[in-house]
Amino acid sequence: MSGILAYLVAFLLYGLIGWHFWRTRWNAPVTSAGESGISSGWERYALLAPLVLHGYTLYESVFANGALSFGVGSAVSSIVWLTAMIYWLSGFFYRLEGLQTLVAPVAAVAVLLPLAFPSLRPLANTELPAFKAHISIAMLAYSLLTIAALHALLMAVVERRLHHPAMPSVLTNLPPLLAMETLLFRVIWVGFILLTLTLISGIVFSEEVFGQPLKFTHKSLFGFVSWGVFAALLAGRQFYGWRGRIAIRWTLAGFIFLLLAYLGSKFVLEVILQR
């Protein structure tokens, strides 16, 4: 009962934070230059409470009965939790108030997913170093590229409403689009490097456990397609100066393929096929 209560309290706190930032950042007018773009002290730390509870619920669901259970619900919840944690830490160095409105509602739903989609069985070979490295690097890569996708969505909203006469105050107090674009590519670069290591560690893990190269499945296909999309985006940025809508579209395309690579396959196997 106490475990379910932790899920519900985390859900409620995420929802309240999302509602607060929607009301104060998106719908409130700017009363003075930059006033609503600066978080107050309690706002800066408000996300920490649901993050701690979210982390506790993940520990309980992933390490249930002493084994590593990592179903689709726990996988999505872990990626969103890491995304929110990285975002919260980054908020001390960058002006990212607009993302709080996007992250908090998503996290509110994600924290309940392990209850809705529990793990069917513990993972095998969890004691192997290659597997542990693969899972850790993959979660970080997915989280950073999730942040990149959210950031790209925010940039798309800002670009669309740039000349709108009544923009929400959170948009007027965000950094300039060029600064947001620079931050986007920094995140993509780190996420791309981690995604590369994820694919390499997946090959190493396959060799160590099965003694054969990585099998060519739809999961590996979408994984390499996502890697190719992000590689093309970074190459286009480097050699052709890709930016703006082109960068946003390629970022979102790469993220969609990444979702299909891992979460899509887990959803089909565990939820639809019940394997």
mmCIF file of C-alpha atoms in Angstrom:
data_model
loop_
_atom_site.group_PDB
_atom_site.id
_atom_site.type_symbol
_atom_site.label_atom_id
_atom_site.label_comp_id
_atom_site.label_asym_id
_atom_site.label_seq_id
_atom_site.Cartn_x
_atom_site.Cartn_y
_atom_site.Cartn_z
ATOM 1 C CA MET A 1 0.000 0.000 0.000
ATOM 2 C CA SER A 2 2.832 2.370 0.850
ATOM 3 C CA GLY A 3 4.394 1.637 -2.540
ATOM 4 C CA ILE A 4 1.211 2.587 -4.413
ATOM 5 C CA LEU A 5 0.961 5.730 -2.279
ATOM 6 C CA ALA A 6 4.447 6.782 -3.441
ATOM 7 C CA TYR A 7 3.344 6.445 -7.074
ATOM 8 C CA LEU A 8 0.221 8.531 -6.441
ATOM 9 C CA VAL A 9 2.036 11.256 -4.494
ATOM 10 C CA ALA A 10 4.712 11.550 -7.206
ATOM 11 C CA PHE A 11 1.954 11.747 -9.845
ATOM 12 C CA LEU A 12 0.173 14.475 -7.878
ATOM 13 C CA LEU A 13 3.344 16.532 -7.316
ATOM 14 C CA TYR A 14 4.339 16.341 -10.992
ATOM 15 C CA GLY A 15 0.817 17.414 -11.947
ATOM 16 C CA LEU A 16 0.801 20.359 -9.544
ATOM 17 C CA ILE A 17 4.205 21.542 -10.770
ATOM 18 C CA GLY A 18 3.105 21.277 -14.399
ATOM 19 C CA TRP A 19 -0.098 23.187 -13.632
ATOM 20 C CA HIS A 20 1.837 25.886 -11.751
ATOM 21 C CA PHE A 21 4.283 26.493 -14.587
ATOM 22 C CA TRP A 22 1.512 26.417 -17.168
ATOM 23 C CA ARG A 23 -0.400 29.062 -15.227
ATOM 24 C CA THR A 24 2.584 31.278 -14.356
ATOM 25 C CA ARG A 25 4.756 30.837 -17.460
ATOM 26 C CA TRP A 26 2.402 30.274 -20.387
ATOM 27 C CA ASN A 27 -0.724 32.211 -19.482
ATOM 28 C CA ALA A 28 0.583 35.009 -17.280
ATOM 29 C CA PRO A 29 1.533 38.311 -18.975
ATOM 30 C CA VAL A 30 4.993 39.747 -18.603
ATOM 31 C CA THR A 31 4.807 42.583 -16.111
ATOM 32 C CA SER A 32 8.393 43.665 -16.452
ATOM 33 C CA ALA A 33 11.282 42.701 -18.651
ATOM 34 C CA GLY A 34 12.429 39.201 -17.851
ATOM 35 C CA GLU A 35 10.371 38.979 -14.654
ATOM 36 C CA SER A 36 8.633 35.689 -15.379
ATOM 37 C CA GLY A 37 11.707 34.120 -16.964
ATOM 38 C CA ILE A 38 13.507 33.736 -13.647
ATOM 39 C CA SER A 39 12.546 30.915 -11.305
ATOM 40 C CA SER A 40 12.124 31.749 -7.646
ATOM 41 C CA GLY A 41 14.028 29.733 -5.053
ATOM 42 C CA TRP A 42 11.249 27.261 -4.266
ATOM 43 C CA GLU A 43 10.474 26.738 -7.962
ATOM 44 C CA ARG A 44 14.071 25.794 -8.665
ATOM 45 C CA TYR A 45 13.883 22.966 -6.128
ATOM 46 C CA ALA A 46 10.200 22.041 -6.466
ATOM 47 C CA LEU A 47 10.879 19.291 -8.999
ATOM 48 C CA LEU A 48 13.269 17.523 -6.617
ATOM 49 C CA ALA A 49 10.512 16.053 -4.396
ATOM 50 C CA PRO A 50 8.656 14.140 -7.149
ATOM 51 C CA LEU A 51 12.008 13.153 -8.665
ATOM 52 C CA VAL A 52 13.038 11.467 -5.416
ATOM 53 C CA LEU A 53 9.697 9.669 -5.124
ATOM 54 C CA HIS A 54 9.842 8.703 -8.796
ATOM 55 C CA GLY A 55 13.324 7.259 -8.286
ATOM 56 C CA TYR A 56 12.074 5.274 -5.277
ATOM 57 C CA THR A 57 9.188 3.775 -7.259
ATOM 58 C CA LEU A 58 11.565 2.832 -10.069
ATOM 59 C CA TYR A 59 13.905 1.101 -7.635
ATOM 60 C CA GLU A 60 10.979 -0.867 -6.235
ATOM 61 C CA SER A 61 9.711 -1.919 -9.675
ATOM 62 C CA VAL A 62 13.049 -2.592 -11.386
ATOM 63 C CA PHE A 63 14.697 -4.479 -8.497
ATOM 64 C CA ALA A 64 11.583 -6.369 -7.409
ATOM 65 C CA ASN A 65 12.289 -9.705 -5.651
ATOM 66 C CA GLY A 66 16.040 -9.182 -5.892
ATOM 67 C CA ALA A 67 16.109 -9.540 -9.702
ATOM 68 C CA LEU A 68 16.328 -6.962 -12.478
ATOM 69 C CA SER A 69 12.850 -6.531 -14.021
ATOM 70 C CA PHE A 70 12.761 -4.059 -16.883
ATOM 71 C CA GLY A 71 9.469 -4.159 -18.723
ATOM 72 C CA VAL A 72 8.105 -1.534 -21.069
ATOM 73 C CA GLY A 73 6.507 0.426 -18.203
ATOM 74 C CA SER A 74 9.723 0.571 -16.192
ATOM 75 C CA ALA A 75 11.780 1.343 -19.308
ATOM 76 C CA VAL A 76 9.664 4.349 -20.303
ATOM 77 C CA SER A 77 9.447 5.545 -16.704
ATOM 78 C CA SER A 78 13.243 5.280 -16.290
ATOM 79 C CA ILE A 79 13.941 7.246 -19.470
ATOM 80 C CA VAL A 80 11.503 9.991 -18.444
ATOM 81 C CA TRP A 81 12.951 10.066 -14.917
ATOM 82 C CA LEU A 82 16.501 10.448 -16.236
ATOM 83 C CA THR A 83 15.265 13.099 -18.669
ATOM 84 C CA ALA A 84 13.638 15.075 -15.859
ATOM 85 C CA MET A 85 16.729 14.681 -13.649
ATOM 86 C CA ILE A 86 19.115 15.860 -16.378
ATOM 87 C CA TYR A 87 16.777 18.722 -17.160
ATOM 88 C CA TRP A 88 16.539 19.723 -13.484
ATOM 89 C CA LEU A 89 20.336 19.781 -13.133
ATOM 90 C CA SER A 90 20.704 21.701 -16.411
ATOM 91 C CA GLY A 91 18.225 24.295 -15.139
ATOM 92 C CA PHE A 92 20.907 25.616 -12.794
ATOM 93 C CA PHE A 93 23.042 26.596 -15.798
ATOM 94 C CA TYR A 94 20.538 27.353 -18.584
ATOM 95 C CA ARG A 95 17.189 29.123 -18.814
ATOM 96 C CA LEU A 96 14.884 26.173 -19.413
ATOM 97 C CA GLU A 97 11.670 27.232 -17.676
ATOM 98 C CA GLY A 98 9.602 26.422 -20.749
ATOM 99 C CA LEU A 99 10.582 22.758 -20.615
ATOM 100 C CA GLN A 100 9.191 22.369 -17.099
ATOM 101 C CA THR A 101 5.713 22.780 -18.534
ATOM 102 C CA LEU A 102 6.432 19.934 -20.971
ATOM 103 C CA VAL A 103 8.442 17.615 -18.706
ATOM 104 C CA ALA A 104 6.234 17.626 -15.597
ATOM 105 C CA PRO A 105 3.002 16.334 -17.254
ATOM 106 C CA VAL A 106 4.946 13.677 -19.171
ATOM 107 C CA ALA A 107 6.655 12.561 -15.956
ATOM 108 C CA ALA A 108 3.290 12.484 -14.163
ATOM 109 C CA VAL A 109 2.031 9.894 -16.644
ATOM 110 C CA ALA A 110 5.336 7.996 -16.810
ATOM 111 C CA VAL A 111 5.567 7.470 -13.051
ATOM 112 C CA LEU A 112 2.386 5.337 -13.183
ATOM 113 C CA LEU A 113 3.446 3.190 -16.166
ATOM 114 C CA PRO A 114 5.142 0.413 -14.106
ATOM 115 C CA LEU A 115 1.760 -0.125 -12.424
ATOM 116 C CA ALA A 116 -0.117 -0.230 -15.728
ATOM 117 C CA PHE A 117 2.499 -2.340 -17.561
ATOM 118 C CA PRO A 118 4.391 -4.435 -14.968
ATOM 119 C CA SER A 119 7.399 -6.508 -15.991
ATOM 120 C CA LEU A 120 6.418 -10.032 -17.035
ATOM 121 C CA ARG A 121 9.703 -11.665 -16.056
ATOM 122 C CA PRO A 122 13.198 -10.702 -14.791
ATOM 123 C CA LEU A 123 15.907 -10.039 -17.351
ATOM 124 C CA ALA A 124 18.496 -12.722 -18.000
ATOM 125 C CA ASN A 125 22.283 -12.246 -17.924
ATOM 126 C CA THR A 126 22.020 -9.154 -15.693
ATOM 127 C CA GLU A 127 25.230 -10.115 -13.892
ATOM 128 C CA LEU A 128 27.361 -9.569 -17.013
ATOM 129 C CA PRO A 129 29.409 -6.310 -17.147
ATOM 130 C CA ALA A 130 28.649 -5.811 -20.866
ATOM 131 C CA PHE A 131 24.917 -5.972 -20.198
ATOM 132 C CA LYS A 132 25.104 -3.499 -17.296
ATOM 133 C CA ALA A 133 27.177 -1.092 -19.390
ATOM 134 C CA HIS A 134 24.781 -1.461 -22.311
ATOM 135 C CA ILE A 135 21.684 -0.691 -20.203
ATOM 136 C CA SER A 136 23.303 2.274 -18.415
ATOM 137 C CA ILE A 137 24.617 3.919 -21.583
ATOM 138 C CA ALA A 138 21.358 3.272 -23.457
ATOM 139 C CA MET A 139 19.240 4.928 -20.761
ATOM 140 C CA LEU A 140 21.472 8.011 -20.778
ATOM 141 C CA ALA A 141 21.409 8.178 -24.587
ATOM 142 C CA TYR A 142 17.613 7.894 -24.737
ATOM 143 C CA SER A 143 17.212 10.500 -22.005
ATOM 144 C CA LEU A 144 19.457 13.060 -23.685
ATOM 145 C CA LEU A 145 17.814 12.548 -27.053
ATOM 146 C CA THR A 146 14.407 12.865 -25.378
ATOM 147 C CA ILE A 147 15.558 16.239 -24.056
ATOM 148 C CA ALA A 148 16.690 17.126 -27.576
ATOM 149 C CA ALA A 149 13.240 16.224 -28.952
ATOM 150 C CA LEU A 150 11.453 18.299 -26.299
ATOM 151 C CA HIS A 151 13.856 21.170 -26.933
ATOM 152 C CA ALA A 152 13.189 20.902 -30.685
ATOM 153 C CA LEU A 153 9.441 21.011 -30.050
ATOM 154 C CA LEU A 154 9.865 24.134 -27.923
ATOM 155 C CA MET A 155 11.957 25.731 -30.668
ATOM 156 C CA ALA A 156 9.244 24.903 -33.205
ATOM 157 C CA VAL A 157 6.644 26.640 -31.019
ATOM 158 C CA VAL A 158 8.895 29.682 -30.550
ATOM 159 C CA GLU A 159 9.644 29.915 -34.281
ATOM 160 C CA ARG A 160 5.964 29.595 -35.205
ATOM 161 C CA ARG A 161 4.881 32.312 -32.774
ATOM 162 C CA LEU A 162 7.924 34.552 -33.144
ATOM 163 C CA HIS A 163 5.924 37.300 -34.785
ATOM 164 C CA HIS A 164 2.716 36.664 -32.899
ATOM 165 C CA PRO A 165 1.446 39.812 -31.174
ATOM 166 C CA ALA A 166 0.494 38.016 -27.949
ATOM 167 C CA MET A 167 3.131 35.404 -27.243
ATOM 168 C CA PRO A 168 3.052 33.596 -23.860
ATOM 169 C CA SER A 169 5.466 35.174 -21.415
ATOM 170 C CA VAL A 170 7.572 32.021 -21.153
ATOM 171 C CA LEU A 171 8.382 32.284 -24.870
ATOM 172 C CA THR A 172 9.373 35.935 -24.691
ATOM 173 C CA ASN A 173 11.754 35.197 -21.810
ATOM 174 C CA LEU A 174 13.499 32.231 -23.378
ATOM 175 C CA PRO A 175 16.999 32.687 -24.812
ATOM 176 C CA PRO A 176 17.254 33.729 -28.484
ATOM 177 C CA LEU A 177 16.596 31.008 -31.042
ATOM 178 C CA LEU A 178 20.270 30.898 -32.026
ATOM 179 C CA ALA A 179 21.269 30.223 -28.403
ATOM 180 C CA MET A 180 18.575 27.531 -28.106
ATOM 181 C CA GLU A 181 19.810 25.991 -31.345
ATOM 182 C CA THR A 182 23.381 25.895 -30.057
ATOM 183 C CA LEU A 183 22.203 24.141 -26.889
ATOM 184 C CA LEU A 184 20.154 21.694 -28.986
ATOM 185 C CA PHE A 185 23.187 20.575 -30.974
ATOM 186 C CA ARG A 186 25.299 20.235 -27.828
ATOM 187 C CA VAL A 187 22.707 17.855 -26.397
ATOM 188 C CA ILE A 188 22.448 15.965 -29.689
ATOM 189 C CA TRP A 189 26.226 15.559 -29.887
ATOM 190 C CA VAL A 190 26.426 14.010 -26.414
ATOM 191 C CA GLY A 191 23.352 11.866 -27.051
ATOM 192 C CA PHE A 192 24.761 10.738 -30.411
ATOM 193 C CA ILE A 193 28.047 9.680 -28.823
ATOM 194 C CA LEU A 194 26.165 7.715 -26.159
ATOM 195 C CA LEU A 195 23.899 6.179 -28.817
ATOM 196 C CA THR A 196 27.009 5.079 -30.714
ATOM 197 C CA LEU A 197 28.374 3.474 -27.542
ATOM 198 C CA THR A 198 24.968 1.839 -27.007
ATOM 199 C CA LEU A 199 25.097 0.153 -30.402
ATOM 200 C CA ILE A 200 28.715 -0.903 -29.884
ATOM 201 C CA SER A 201 28.011 -2.258 -26.396
ATOM 202 C CA GLY A 202 24.999 -4.130 -27.799
ATOM 203 C CA ILE A 203 27.308 -5.872 -30.252
ATOM 204 C CA VAL A 204 29.798 -6.643 -27.459
ATOM 205 C CA PHE A 205 27.002 -7.976 -25.253
ATOM 206 C CA SER A 206 25.760 -10.263 -28.050
ATOM 207 C CA GLU A 207 29.283 -11.581 -28.641
ATOM 208 C CA GLU A 208 29.896 -12.172 -24.909
ATOM 209 C CA VAL A 209 26.629 -14.013 -24.229
ATOM 210 C CA PHE A 210 25.767 -15.805 -27.482
ATOM 211 C CA GLY A 211 29.174 -15.940 -29.160
ATOM 212 C CA GLN A 212 27.773 -14.482 -32.378
ATOM 213 C CA PRO A 213 27.346 -11.019 -33.909
ATOM 214 C CA LEU A 214 24.294 -8.891 -33.193
ATOM 215 C CA LYS A 215 21.199 -10.342 -34.877
ATOM 216 C CA PHE A 216 19.577 -8.184 -37.533
ATOM 217 C CA THR A 217 16.063 -7.542 -36.173
ATOM 218 C CA HIS A 218 13.594 -4.671 -36.475
ATOM 219 C CA LYS A 219 14.966 -3.407 -33.161
ATOM 220 C CA SER A 220 18.556 -3.206 -34.453
ATOM 221 C CA LEU A 221 17.294 -1.879 -37.813
ATOM 222 C CA PHE A 222 15.485 1.090 -36.254
ATOM 223 C CA GLY A 223 18.417 1.641 -33.889
ATOM 224 C CA PHE A 224 20.887 1.985 -36.751
ATOM 225 C CA VAL A 225 18.411 4.082 -38.787
ATOM 226 C CA SER A 226 18.080 6.465 -35.815
ATOM 227 C CA TRP A 227 21.873 6.616 -35.542
ATOM 228 C CA GLY A 228 22.076 7.385 -39.269
ATOM 229 C CA VAL A 229 19.508 10.176 -39.007
ATOM 230 C CA PHE A 230 21.384 11.881 -36.171
ATOM 231 C CA ALA A 231 24.709 11.345 -37.964
ATOM 232 C CA ALA A 232 23.290 12.977 -41.098
ATOM 233 C CA LEU A 233 21.926 15.865 -39.045
ATOM 234 C CA LEU A 234 25.280 16.525 -37.394
ATOM 235 C CA ALA A 235 27.074 16.222 -40.735
ATOM 236 C CA GLY A 236 24.577 18.587 -42.354
ATOM 237 C CA ARG A 237 25.094 21.051 -39.528
ATOM 238 C CA GLN A 238 28.882 20.815 -39.856
ATOM 239 C CA PHE A 239 29.202 21.026 -43.656
ATOM 240 C CA TYR A 240 26.010 22.743 -44.839
ATOM 241 C CA GLY A 241 25.017 24.815 -41.831
ATOM 242 C CA TRP A 242 21.646 23.114 -41.302
ATOM 243 C CA ARG A 243 19.540 24.959 -38.751
ATOM 244 C CA GLY A 244 16.018 26.058 -37.976
ATOM 245 C CA ARG A 245 13.177 23.902 -39.272
ATOM 246 C CA ILE A 246 15.528 21.454 -40.977
ATOM 247 C CA ALA A 247 17.312 20.753 -37.669
ATOM 248 C CA ILE A 248 14.002 20.411 -35.825
ATOM 249 C CA ARG A 249 12.564 17.958 -38.363
ATOM 250 C CA TRP A 250 15.665 15.760 -38.413
ATOM 251 C CA THR A 251 15.847 15.757 -34.616
ATOM 252 C CA LEU A 252 12.226 14.641 -34.279
ATOM 253 C CA ALA A 253 12.641 12.032 -37.034
ATOM 254 C CA GLY A 254 15.688 10.530 -35.334
ATOM 255 C CA PHE A 255 13.857 10.458 -32.006
ATOM 256 C CA ILE A 256 10.830 8.674 -33.517
ATOM 257 C CA PHE A 257 13.064 5.953 -34.990
ATOM 258 C CA LEU A 258 14.756 5.628 -31.602
ATOM 259 C CA LEU A 259 11.368 5.090 -29.932
ATOM 260 C CA LEU A 260 10.502 2.428 -32.495
ATOM 261 C CA ALA A 261 13.850 0.712 -31.977
ATOM 262 C CA TYR A 262 13.521 -0.036 -28.286
ATOM 263 C CA LEU A 263 10.220 0.980 -26.743
ATOM 264 C CA GLY A 264 8.194 -0.012 -29.794
ATOM 265 C CA SER A 265 9.621 -3.541 -29.819
ATOM 266 C CA LYS A 266 9.152 -3.961 -26.066
ATOM 267 C CA PHE A 267 5.559 -2.738 -26.288
ATOM 268 C CA VAL A 268 4.712 -5.213 -29.059
ATOM 269 C CA LEU A 269 6.375 -8.151 -27.302
ATOM 270 C CA GLU A 270 5.204 -7.501 -23.743
ATOM 271 C CA VAL A 271 1.853 -5.751 -24.126
ATOM 272 C CA ILE A 272 0.445 -7.089 -27.414
ATOM 273 C CA LEU A 273 2.085 -10.530 -27.661
ATOM 274 C CA GLN A 274 2.435 -11.028 -23.851
ATOM 275 C CA ARG A 275 5.939 -12.504 -24.162
#
